[in-house]
Short mmCIF file of C-alpha atoms and ligand atoms in Angstrom, two decimals:
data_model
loop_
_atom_site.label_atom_id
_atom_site.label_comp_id
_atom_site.label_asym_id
_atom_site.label_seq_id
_atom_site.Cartn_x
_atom_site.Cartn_y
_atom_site.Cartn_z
CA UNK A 47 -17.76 -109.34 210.47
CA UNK A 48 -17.72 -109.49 214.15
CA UNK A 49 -18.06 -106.90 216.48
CA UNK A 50 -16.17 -105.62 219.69
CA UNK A 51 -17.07 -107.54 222.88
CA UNK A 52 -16.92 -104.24 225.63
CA UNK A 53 -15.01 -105.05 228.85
CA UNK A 54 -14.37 -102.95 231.45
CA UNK A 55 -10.56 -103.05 231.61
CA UNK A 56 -8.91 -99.41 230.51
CA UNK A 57 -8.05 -99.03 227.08
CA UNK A 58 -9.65 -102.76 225.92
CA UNK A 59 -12.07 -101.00 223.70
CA UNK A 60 -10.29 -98.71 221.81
CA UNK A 61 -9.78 -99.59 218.34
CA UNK A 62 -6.37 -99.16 217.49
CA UNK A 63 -5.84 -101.52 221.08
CA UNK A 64 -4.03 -104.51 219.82
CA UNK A 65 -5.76 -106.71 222.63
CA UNK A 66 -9.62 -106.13 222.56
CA UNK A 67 -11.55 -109.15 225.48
CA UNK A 68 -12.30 -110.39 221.31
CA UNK A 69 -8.49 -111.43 221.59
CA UNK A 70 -6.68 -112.76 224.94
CA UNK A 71 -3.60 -113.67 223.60
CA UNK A 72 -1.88 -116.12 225.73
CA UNK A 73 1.32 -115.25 227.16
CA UNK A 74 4.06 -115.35 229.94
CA UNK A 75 5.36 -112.71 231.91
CA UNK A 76 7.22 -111.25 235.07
CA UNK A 77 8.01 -107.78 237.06
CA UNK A 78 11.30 -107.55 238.20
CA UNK A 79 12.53 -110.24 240.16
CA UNK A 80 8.93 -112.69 240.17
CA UNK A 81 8.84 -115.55 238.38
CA UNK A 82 7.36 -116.16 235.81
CA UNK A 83 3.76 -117.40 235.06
CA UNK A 84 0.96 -117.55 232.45
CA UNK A 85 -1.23 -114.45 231.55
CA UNK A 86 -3.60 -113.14 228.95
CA UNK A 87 -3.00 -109.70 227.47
CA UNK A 88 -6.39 -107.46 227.96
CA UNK A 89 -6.14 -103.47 226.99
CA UNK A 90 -3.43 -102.04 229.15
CA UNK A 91 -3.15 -105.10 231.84
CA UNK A 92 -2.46 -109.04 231.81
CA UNK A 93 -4.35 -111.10 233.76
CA UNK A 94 -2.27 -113.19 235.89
CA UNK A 95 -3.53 -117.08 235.40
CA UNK A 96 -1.57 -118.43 238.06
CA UNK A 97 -2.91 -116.01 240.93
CA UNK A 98 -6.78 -116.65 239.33
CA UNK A 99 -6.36 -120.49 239.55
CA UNK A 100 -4.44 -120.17 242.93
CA UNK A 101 -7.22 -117.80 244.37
CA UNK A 102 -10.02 -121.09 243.06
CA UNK A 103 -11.59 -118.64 240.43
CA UNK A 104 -10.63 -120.76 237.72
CA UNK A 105 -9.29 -124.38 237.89
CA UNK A 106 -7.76 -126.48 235.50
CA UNK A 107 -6.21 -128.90 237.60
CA UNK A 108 -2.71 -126.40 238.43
CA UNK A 109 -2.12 -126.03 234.63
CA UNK A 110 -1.12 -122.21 235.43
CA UNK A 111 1.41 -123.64 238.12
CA UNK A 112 4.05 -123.97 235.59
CA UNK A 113 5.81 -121.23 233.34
CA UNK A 114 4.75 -122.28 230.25
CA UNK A 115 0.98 -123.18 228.29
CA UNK A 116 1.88 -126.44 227.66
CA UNK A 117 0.25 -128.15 230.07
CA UNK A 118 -2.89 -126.30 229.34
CA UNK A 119 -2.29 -126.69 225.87
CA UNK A 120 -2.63 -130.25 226.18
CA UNK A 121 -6.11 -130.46 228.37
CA UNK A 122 -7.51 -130.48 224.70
CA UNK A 123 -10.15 -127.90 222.96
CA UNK A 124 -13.01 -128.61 225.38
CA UNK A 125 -10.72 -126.79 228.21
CA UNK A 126 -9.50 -124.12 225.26
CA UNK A 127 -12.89 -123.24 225.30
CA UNK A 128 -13.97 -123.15 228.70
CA UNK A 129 -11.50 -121.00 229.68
CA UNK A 130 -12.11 -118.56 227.01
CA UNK A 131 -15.30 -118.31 228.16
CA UNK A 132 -14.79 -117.67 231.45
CA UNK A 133 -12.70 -115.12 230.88
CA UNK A 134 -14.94 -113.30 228.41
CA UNK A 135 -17.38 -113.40 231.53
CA UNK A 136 -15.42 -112.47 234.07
CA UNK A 137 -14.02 -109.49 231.92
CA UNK A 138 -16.77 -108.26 229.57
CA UNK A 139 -19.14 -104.58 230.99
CA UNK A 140 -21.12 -105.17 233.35
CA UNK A 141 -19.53 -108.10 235.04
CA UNK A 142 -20.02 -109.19 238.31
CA UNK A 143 -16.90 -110.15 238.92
CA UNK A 144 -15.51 -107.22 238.06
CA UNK A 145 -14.17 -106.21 241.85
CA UNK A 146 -12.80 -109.75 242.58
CA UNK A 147 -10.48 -109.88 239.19
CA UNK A 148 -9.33 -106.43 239.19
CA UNK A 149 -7.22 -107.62 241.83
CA UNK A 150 -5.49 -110.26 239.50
CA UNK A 151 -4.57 -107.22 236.78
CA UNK A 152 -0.98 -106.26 236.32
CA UNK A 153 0.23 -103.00 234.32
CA UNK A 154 1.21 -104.67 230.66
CA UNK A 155 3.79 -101.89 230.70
CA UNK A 156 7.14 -102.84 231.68
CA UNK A 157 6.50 -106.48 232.17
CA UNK A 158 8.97 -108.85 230.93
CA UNK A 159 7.52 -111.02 228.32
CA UNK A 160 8.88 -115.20 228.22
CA UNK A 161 8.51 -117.88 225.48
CA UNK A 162 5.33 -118.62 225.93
CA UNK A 163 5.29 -121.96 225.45
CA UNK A 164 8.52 -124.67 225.98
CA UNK A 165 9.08 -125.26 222.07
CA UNK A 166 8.98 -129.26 221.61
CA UNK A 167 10.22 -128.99 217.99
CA UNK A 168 10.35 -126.58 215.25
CA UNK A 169 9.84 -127.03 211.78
CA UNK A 170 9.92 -124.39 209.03
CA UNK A 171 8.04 -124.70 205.88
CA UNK A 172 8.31 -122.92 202.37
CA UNK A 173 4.82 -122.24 201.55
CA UNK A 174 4.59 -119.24 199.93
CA UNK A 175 4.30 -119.11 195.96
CA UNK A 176 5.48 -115.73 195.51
CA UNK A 177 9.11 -116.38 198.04
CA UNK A 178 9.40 -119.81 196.14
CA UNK A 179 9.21 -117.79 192.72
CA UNK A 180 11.16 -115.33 193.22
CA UNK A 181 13.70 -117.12 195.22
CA UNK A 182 13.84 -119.24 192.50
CA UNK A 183 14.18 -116.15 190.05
CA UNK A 184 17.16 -114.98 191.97
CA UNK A 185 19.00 -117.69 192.83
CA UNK A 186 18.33 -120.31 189.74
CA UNK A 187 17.06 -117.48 187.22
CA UNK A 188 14.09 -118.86 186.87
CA UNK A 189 10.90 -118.32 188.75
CA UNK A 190 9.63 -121.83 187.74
CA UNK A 191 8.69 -123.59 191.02
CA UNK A 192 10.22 -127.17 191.91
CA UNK A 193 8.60 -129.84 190.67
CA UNK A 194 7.49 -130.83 194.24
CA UNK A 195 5.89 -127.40 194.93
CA UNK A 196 2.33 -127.81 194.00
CA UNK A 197 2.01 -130.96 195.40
CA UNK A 198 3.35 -130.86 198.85
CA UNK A 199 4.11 -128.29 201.68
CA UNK A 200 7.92 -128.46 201.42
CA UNK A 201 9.81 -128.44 205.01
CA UNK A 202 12.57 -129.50 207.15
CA UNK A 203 13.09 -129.90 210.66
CA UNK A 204 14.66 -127.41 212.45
CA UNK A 205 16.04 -126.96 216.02
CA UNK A 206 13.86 -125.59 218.89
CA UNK A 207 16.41 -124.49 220.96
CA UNK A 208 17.28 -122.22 218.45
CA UNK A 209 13.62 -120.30 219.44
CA UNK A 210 13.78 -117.05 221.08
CA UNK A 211 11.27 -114.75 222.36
CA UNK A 212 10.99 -111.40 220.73
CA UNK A 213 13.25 -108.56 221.89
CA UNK A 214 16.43 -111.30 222.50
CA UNK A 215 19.60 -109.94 220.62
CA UNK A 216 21.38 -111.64 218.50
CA UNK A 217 24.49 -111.89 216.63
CA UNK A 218 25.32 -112.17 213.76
CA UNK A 219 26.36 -115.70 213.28
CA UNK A 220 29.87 -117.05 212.15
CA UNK A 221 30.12 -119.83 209.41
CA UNK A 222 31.30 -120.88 205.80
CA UNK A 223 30.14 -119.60 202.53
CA UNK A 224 32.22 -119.92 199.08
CA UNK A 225 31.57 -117.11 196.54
CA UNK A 226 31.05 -118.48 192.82
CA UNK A 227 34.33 -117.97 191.39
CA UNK A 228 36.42 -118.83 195.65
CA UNK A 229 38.23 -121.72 194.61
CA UNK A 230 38.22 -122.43 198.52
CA UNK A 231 34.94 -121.76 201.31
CA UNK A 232 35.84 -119.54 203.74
CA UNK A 233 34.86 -118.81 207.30
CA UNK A 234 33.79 -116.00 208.93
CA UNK A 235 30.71 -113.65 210.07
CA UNK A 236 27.78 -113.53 207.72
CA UNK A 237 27.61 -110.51 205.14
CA UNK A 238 24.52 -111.89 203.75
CA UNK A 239 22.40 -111.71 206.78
CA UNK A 240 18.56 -111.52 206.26
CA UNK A 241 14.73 -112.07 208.38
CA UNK A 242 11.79 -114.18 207.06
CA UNK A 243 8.47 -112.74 207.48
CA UNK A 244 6.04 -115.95 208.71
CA UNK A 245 3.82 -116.78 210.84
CA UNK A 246 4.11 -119.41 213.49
CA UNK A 247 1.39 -122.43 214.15
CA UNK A 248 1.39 -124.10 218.03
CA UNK A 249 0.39 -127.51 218.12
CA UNK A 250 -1.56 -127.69 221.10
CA UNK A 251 -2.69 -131.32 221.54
CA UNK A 252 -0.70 -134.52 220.29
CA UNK A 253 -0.98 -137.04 217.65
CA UNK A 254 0.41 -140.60 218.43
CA UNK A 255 3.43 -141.93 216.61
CA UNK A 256 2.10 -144.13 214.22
CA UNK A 257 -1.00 -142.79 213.17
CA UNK A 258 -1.82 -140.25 210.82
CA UNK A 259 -4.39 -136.83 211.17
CA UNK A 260 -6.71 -135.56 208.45
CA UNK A 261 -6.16 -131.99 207.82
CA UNK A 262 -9.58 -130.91 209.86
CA UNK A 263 -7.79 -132.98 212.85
CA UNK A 264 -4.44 -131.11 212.58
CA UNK A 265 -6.93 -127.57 212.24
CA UNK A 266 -8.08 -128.78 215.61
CA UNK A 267 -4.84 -129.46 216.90
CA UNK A 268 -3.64 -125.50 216.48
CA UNK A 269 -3.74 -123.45 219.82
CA UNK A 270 -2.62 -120.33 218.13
CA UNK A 271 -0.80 -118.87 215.96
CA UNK A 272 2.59 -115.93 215.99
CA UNK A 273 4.62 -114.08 214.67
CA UNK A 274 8.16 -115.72 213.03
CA UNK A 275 10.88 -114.07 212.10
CA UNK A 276 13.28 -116.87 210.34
CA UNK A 277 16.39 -115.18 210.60
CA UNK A 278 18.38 -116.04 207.85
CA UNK A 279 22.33 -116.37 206.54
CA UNK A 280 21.85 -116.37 202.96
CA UNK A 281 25.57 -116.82 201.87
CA UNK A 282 26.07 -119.75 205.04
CA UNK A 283 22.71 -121.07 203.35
CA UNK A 284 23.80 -120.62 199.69
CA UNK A 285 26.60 -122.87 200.40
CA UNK A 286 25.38 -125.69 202.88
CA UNK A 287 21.98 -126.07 201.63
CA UNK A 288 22.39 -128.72 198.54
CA UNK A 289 21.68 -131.69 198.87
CA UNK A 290 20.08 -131.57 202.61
CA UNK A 291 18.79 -128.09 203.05
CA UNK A 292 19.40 -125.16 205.37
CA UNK A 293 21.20 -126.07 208.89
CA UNK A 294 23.50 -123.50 209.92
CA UNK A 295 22.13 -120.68 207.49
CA UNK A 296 19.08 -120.92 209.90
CA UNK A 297 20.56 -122.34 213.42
CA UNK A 298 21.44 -118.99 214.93
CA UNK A 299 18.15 -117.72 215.39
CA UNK A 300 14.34 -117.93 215.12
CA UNK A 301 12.45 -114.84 216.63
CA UNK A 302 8.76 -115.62 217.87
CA UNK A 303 6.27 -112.88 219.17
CA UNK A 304 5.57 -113.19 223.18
CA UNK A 305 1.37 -113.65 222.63
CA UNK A 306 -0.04 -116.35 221.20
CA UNK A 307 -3.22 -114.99 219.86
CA UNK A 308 -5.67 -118.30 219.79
CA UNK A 309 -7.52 -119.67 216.60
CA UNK A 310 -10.65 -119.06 218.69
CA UNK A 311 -9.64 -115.25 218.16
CA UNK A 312 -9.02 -115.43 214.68
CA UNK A 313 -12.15 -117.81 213.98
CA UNK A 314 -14.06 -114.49 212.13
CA UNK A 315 -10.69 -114.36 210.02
CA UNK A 316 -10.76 -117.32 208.20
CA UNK A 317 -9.98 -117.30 204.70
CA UNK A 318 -10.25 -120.09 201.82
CA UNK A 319 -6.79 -121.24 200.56
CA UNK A 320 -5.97 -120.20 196.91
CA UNK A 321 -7.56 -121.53 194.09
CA UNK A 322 -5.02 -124.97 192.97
CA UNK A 323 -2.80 -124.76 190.54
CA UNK A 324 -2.54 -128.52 190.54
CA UNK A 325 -5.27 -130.84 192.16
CA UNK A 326 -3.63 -131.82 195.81
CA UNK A 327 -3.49 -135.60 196.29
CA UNK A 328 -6.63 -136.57 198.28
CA UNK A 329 -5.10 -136.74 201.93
CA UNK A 330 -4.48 -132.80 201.76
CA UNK A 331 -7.65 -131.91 199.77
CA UNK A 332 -9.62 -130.81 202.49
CA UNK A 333 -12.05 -128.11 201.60
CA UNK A 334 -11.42 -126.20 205.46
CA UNK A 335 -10.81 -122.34 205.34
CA UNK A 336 -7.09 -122.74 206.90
CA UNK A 337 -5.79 -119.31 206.66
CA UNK A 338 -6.56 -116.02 208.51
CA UNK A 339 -7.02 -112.25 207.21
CA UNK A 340 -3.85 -111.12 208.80
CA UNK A 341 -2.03 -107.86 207.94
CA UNK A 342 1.58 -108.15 208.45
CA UNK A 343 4.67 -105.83 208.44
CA UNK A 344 8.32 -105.78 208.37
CA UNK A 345 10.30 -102.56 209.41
CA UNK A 346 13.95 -101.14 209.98
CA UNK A 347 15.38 -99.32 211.79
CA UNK A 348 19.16 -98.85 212.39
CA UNK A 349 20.82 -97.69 215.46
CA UNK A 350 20.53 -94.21 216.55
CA UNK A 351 17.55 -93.79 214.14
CA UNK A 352 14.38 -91.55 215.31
CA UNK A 353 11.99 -94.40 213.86
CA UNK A 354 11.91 -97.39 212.15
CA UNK A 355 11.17 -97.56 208.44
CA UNK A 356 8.35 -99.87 207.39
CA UNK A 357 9.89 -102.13 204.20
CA UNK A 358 6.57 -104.40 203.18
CA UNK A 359 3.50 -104.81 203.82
CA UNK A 360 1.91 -108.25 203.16
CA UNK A 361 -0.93 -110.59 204.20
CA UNK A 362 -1.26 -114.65 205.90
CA UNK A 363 -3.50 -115.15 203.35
CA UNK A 364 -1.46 -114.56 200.79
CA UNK A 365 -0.27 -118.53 201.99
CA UNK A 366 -0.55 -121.58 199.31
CA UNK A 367 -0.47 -123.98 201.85
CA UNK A 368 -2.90 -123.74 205.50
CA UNK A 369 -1.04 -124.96 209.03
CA UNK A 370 -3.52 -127.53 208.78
CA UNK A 371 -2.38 -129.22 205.59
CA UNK A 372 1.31 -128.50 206.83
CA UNK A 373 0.30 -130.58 210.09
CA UNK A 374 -1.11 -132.98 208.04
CA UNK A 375 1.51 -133.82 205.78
CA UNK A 376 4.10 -133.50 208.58
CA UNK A 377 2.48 -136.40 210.44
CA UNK A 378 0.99 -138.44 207.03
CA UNK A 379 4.17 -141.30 207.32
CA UNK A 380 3.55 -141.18 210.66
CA UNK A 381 6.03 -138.92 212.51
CA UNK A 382 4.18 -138.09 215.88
CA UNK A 383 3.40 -134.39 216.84
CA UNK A 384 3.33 -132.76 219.99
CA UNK A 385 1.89 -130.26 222.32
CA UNK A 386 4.45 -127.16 222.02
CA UNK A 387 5.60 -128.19 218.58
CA UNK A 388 5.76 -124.82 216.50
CA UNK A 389 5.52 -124.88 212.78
CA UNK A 390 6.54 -121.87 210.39
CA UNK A 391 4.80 -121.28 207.98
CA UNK A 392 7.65 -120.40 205.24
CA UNK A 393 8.15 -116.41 204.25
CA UNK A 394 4.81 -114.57 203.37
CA UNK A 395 5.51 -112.60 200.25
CA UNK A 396 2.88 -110.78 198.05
CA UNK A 397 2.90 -110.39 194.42
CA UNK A 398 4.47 -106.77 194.47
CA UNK A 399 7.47 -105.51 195.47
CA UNK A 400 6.28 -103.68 198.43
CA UNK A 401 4.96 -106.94 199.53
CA UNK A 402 8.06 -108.81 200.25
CA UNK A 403 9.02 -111.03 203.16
CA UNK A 404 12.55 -110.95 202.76
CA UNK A 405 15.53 -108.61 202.48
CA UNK A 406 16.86 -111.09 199.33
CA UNK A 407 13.95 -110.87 197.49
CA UNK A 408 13.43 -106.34 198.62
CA UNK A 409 16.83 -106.11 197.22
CA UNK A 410 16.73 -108.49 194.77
CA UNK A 411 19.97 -110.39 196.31
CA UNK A 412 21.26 -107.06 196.66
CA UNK A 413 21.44 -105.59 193.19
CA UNK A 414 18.43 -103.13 194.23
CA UNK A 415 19.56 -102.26 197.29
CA UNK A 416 16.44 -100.23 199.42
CA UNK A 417 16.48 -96.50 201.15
CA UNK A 418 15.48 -96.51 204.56
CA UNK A 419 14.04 -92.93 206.19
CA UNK A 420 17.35 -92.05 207.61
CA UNK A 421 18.43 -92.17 203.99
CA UNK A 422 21.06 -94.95 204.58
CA UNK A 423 20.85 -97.80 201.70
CA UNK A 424 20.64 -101.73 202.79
CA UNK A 425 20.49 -104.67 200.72
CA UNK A 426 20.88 -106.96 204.25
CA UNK A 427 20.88 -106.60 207.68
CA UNK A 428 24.08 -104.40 209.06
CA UNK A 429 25.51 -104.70 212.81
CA UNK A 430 22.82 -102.70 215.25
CA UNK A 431 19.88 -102.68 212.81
CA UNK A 432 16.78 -103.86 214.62
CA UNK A 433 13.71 -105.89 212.83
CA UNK A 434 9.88 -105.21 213.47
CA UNK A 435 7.36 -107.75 212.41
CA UNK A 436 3.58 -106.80 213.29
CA UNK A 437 0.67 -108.45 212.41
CA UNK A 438 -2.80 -107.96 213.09
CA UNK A 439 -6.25 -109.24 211.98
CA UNK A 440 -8.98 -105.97 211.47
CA UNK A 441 -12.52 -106.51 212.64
CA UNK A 442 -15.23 -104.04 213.08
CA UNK A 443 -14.22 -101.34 215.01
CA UNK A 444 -11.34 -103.37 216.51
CA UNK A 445 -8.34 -105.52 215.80
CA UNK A 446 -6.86 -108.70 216.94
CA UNK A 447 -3.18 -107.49 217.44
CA UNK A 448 0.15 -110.04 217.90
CA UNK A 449 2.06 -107.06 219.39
CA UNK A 450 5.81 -107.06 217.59
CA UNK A 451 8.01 -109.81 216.41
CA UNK A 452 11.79 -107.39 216.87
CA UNK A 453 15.24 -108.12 217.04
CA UNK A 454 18.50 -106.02 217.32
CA UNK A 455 21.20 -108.16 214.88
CA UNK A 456 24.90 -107.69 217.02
CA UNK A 457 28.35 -108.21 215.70
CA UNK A 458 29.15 -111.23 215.43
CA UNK A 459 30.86 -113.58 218.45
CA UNK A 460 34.65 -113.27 217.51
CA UNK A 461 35.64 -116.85 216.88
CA UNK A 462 38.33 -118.01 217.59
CA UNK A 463 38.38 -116.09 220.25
CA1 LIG B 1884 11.79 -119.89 206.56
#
């Protein structure tokens, strides 16, 4: 296991700091009025990018001139690394540089945190055996998986404008659903209203339309990964979703955490997919370690509660199906990806209870409805609750933290109005 790299920035090295100098997650941020502009989170501070590159201490050609990572993204791994480096250099004990890039510090405390990247296009997967069991357990009553399961990483495209940073409200969306025995849909706010526990890939440099990627090119391709929450209207969904899949159910919403902590960080996490159920067609039978040793939990808490209530605990590698094989088979026919093109990973679920990524499957589509702290019962998301994901990979003596994925659901928009 790797150790701690010491910096000299307060509060870097302590080890329940979620952003060790082993980490600089990548994000964007402002005070007040500024605009904003790319940093890395370090201990207590960011380091402001934009001021570093503008002040000639690190150049990559005005990348950090614009609010986003894209353009970075896109200079390719060689600059990835380069920049990593310098940073561990300019911020690890005993620099020399130490006086010159205190300057470029700012307090992480009270900063306003941005998308961190301008999302090209989103696309959710479904890659978790345990969600696609028991989903199929509560909805079909049977936790046989589809016929397609084993074989390929089942998506659909969804829309990145629906991509929000974490800590954006949101309400609670209006649509149609049709209970079993309605003879006629109806139309109104959600009462089925749920998250998805994931984790988000970034695609940092393209592929060309046309032309298709191994999986250890689309590994290479990943910047970083986040937190997702894949907010979720199970009834809108329930209704829509056959034959096409889920549009509206999943339109209203997709939460992503404001760092995006590098696969350079998380290289010492690397974990070996599971052991196949079915041997994967040779195009996405790569032998890569694709996922990451990543803790993950969801909590609750409503309004006016003292603290939130943790509802599962779960793990990334708990994953059937690696970023890199979803990359793959995403661009196999040919479809062309691009820098700032995010890609859920589907809901992470464990194999017990506690380890659910989903309020359907906690509740079991609410006929074991949960007890949160404040001793209030949910089986879904009421007006005012707020949702926590947190995630972090555990090294030796330190962690590689993604901060919080969180969300306060609001009544919905009253329509018409
Ligand atoms: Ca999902």
């Amino acid at each position: 296991m790797s150790q701690l790299v010491r910096s000299w920035v307060q509060g870097a090295n302590s080890a329940d700091n979620a952003f060790p100098l082993n980490n600089l997650p990548c994000g964007v941020f402002s005070h007040g009025e500024e605009e904003p502009r790319c940093g890395v989170a370090i201990g207590g501070s960011i380091l402001d990018l934009q001021a570093l590159e503008r002040e000639g201490m690190i150049d990559f050609g005005g990348a950090f001139d614009t609010p986003t990572w894209n353009q970075f993204m896109a200079l390719g791994r060689t600059e990835w690394a380069e920049l990593r480096a310098t940073l561990t250099t300019m911020l690890k004990e005993g620099s020399v540089d130490q006086a010159k890039v205190e300057a470029f510090l700012v307090p992480l405390q009270n900063a306003d945190l941005h998308l961190p990247i301008d999302v090209a296009e989103y696309t959710d997967f479904y890659a978790g055996m345990q969600h696609a069991k028991n989903m199929g357990a509560i909805l079909r009553g049977s936790p046989d998986l589809p016929a397609n399961w084993l074989h390929i990483p089942i998506g659909y495209n969804g829309r990145a404008s629906s991509v929000v940073v974490s800590g954006t409200d949101i309400h609670r969306p209006n649509g149609q659903s049709k209970t079993p025995d309605a003879e006629m849909p109806s139309f109104g706010p959600s009462k089925r209203l749920d998250i998805e526990l994931e984790m988000g890939a970034i695609v940092g440099t393209s592929s060309d339309f046309g032309s298709p990627i191994t999986v250890e090119e689309a590994d290479k391709m990943i910047f970083g990964y986040v937190l997702l929450n894949d907010w979720s209207a199970r009834d809108i969904q329930g209704w829509e979703y056959q034959p096409l899949g889920p549009f509206q159910g999943k339109a209203f919403g997709t939460s992503i955490s404001p760092w995006i902590v590098t696969a350079a960080a998380l290289e010492p996490f690397r974990t070996a997919t599971p052991a196949r159920e079915k041997k994967l067609l040779p195009y996405l039978d790569s032998s890569i370690d694709g996922l990451f040793d990543i803790s993950l939990e969801v909590s609750m808490q409503p309004q006016g509660a003292d603290s939130a209530t943790v509802l599962s605990r779960t793990n990334y590698s708990r994953m059937y199906y690696s970023a890199a094989e979803q990359l793959c088979h995403h661009a196999i026919g040919g479809c062309g990806m691009n820098t700032g093109d995010l890609l859920g990973s589907g809901t992470i679920s464990g194999p017990n209870k506690t380890e659910y990524g989903s309020l359907l499957e906690l509740s079991w589509a609410g006929r074991e409805p949960f007890t949160l702290d404040t001793g209030e019962t949910r089986s879904f998301i009421e007006d005012n609750d707020t949702l926590t994901l947190r995630g972090a990979a555990q090294g030796d003596g330190y962690q590689i933290g993604f901060g919080e994925c969180t969300g306060t659901i609001l009544p919905a928009i009253k329509f018409p109005a």
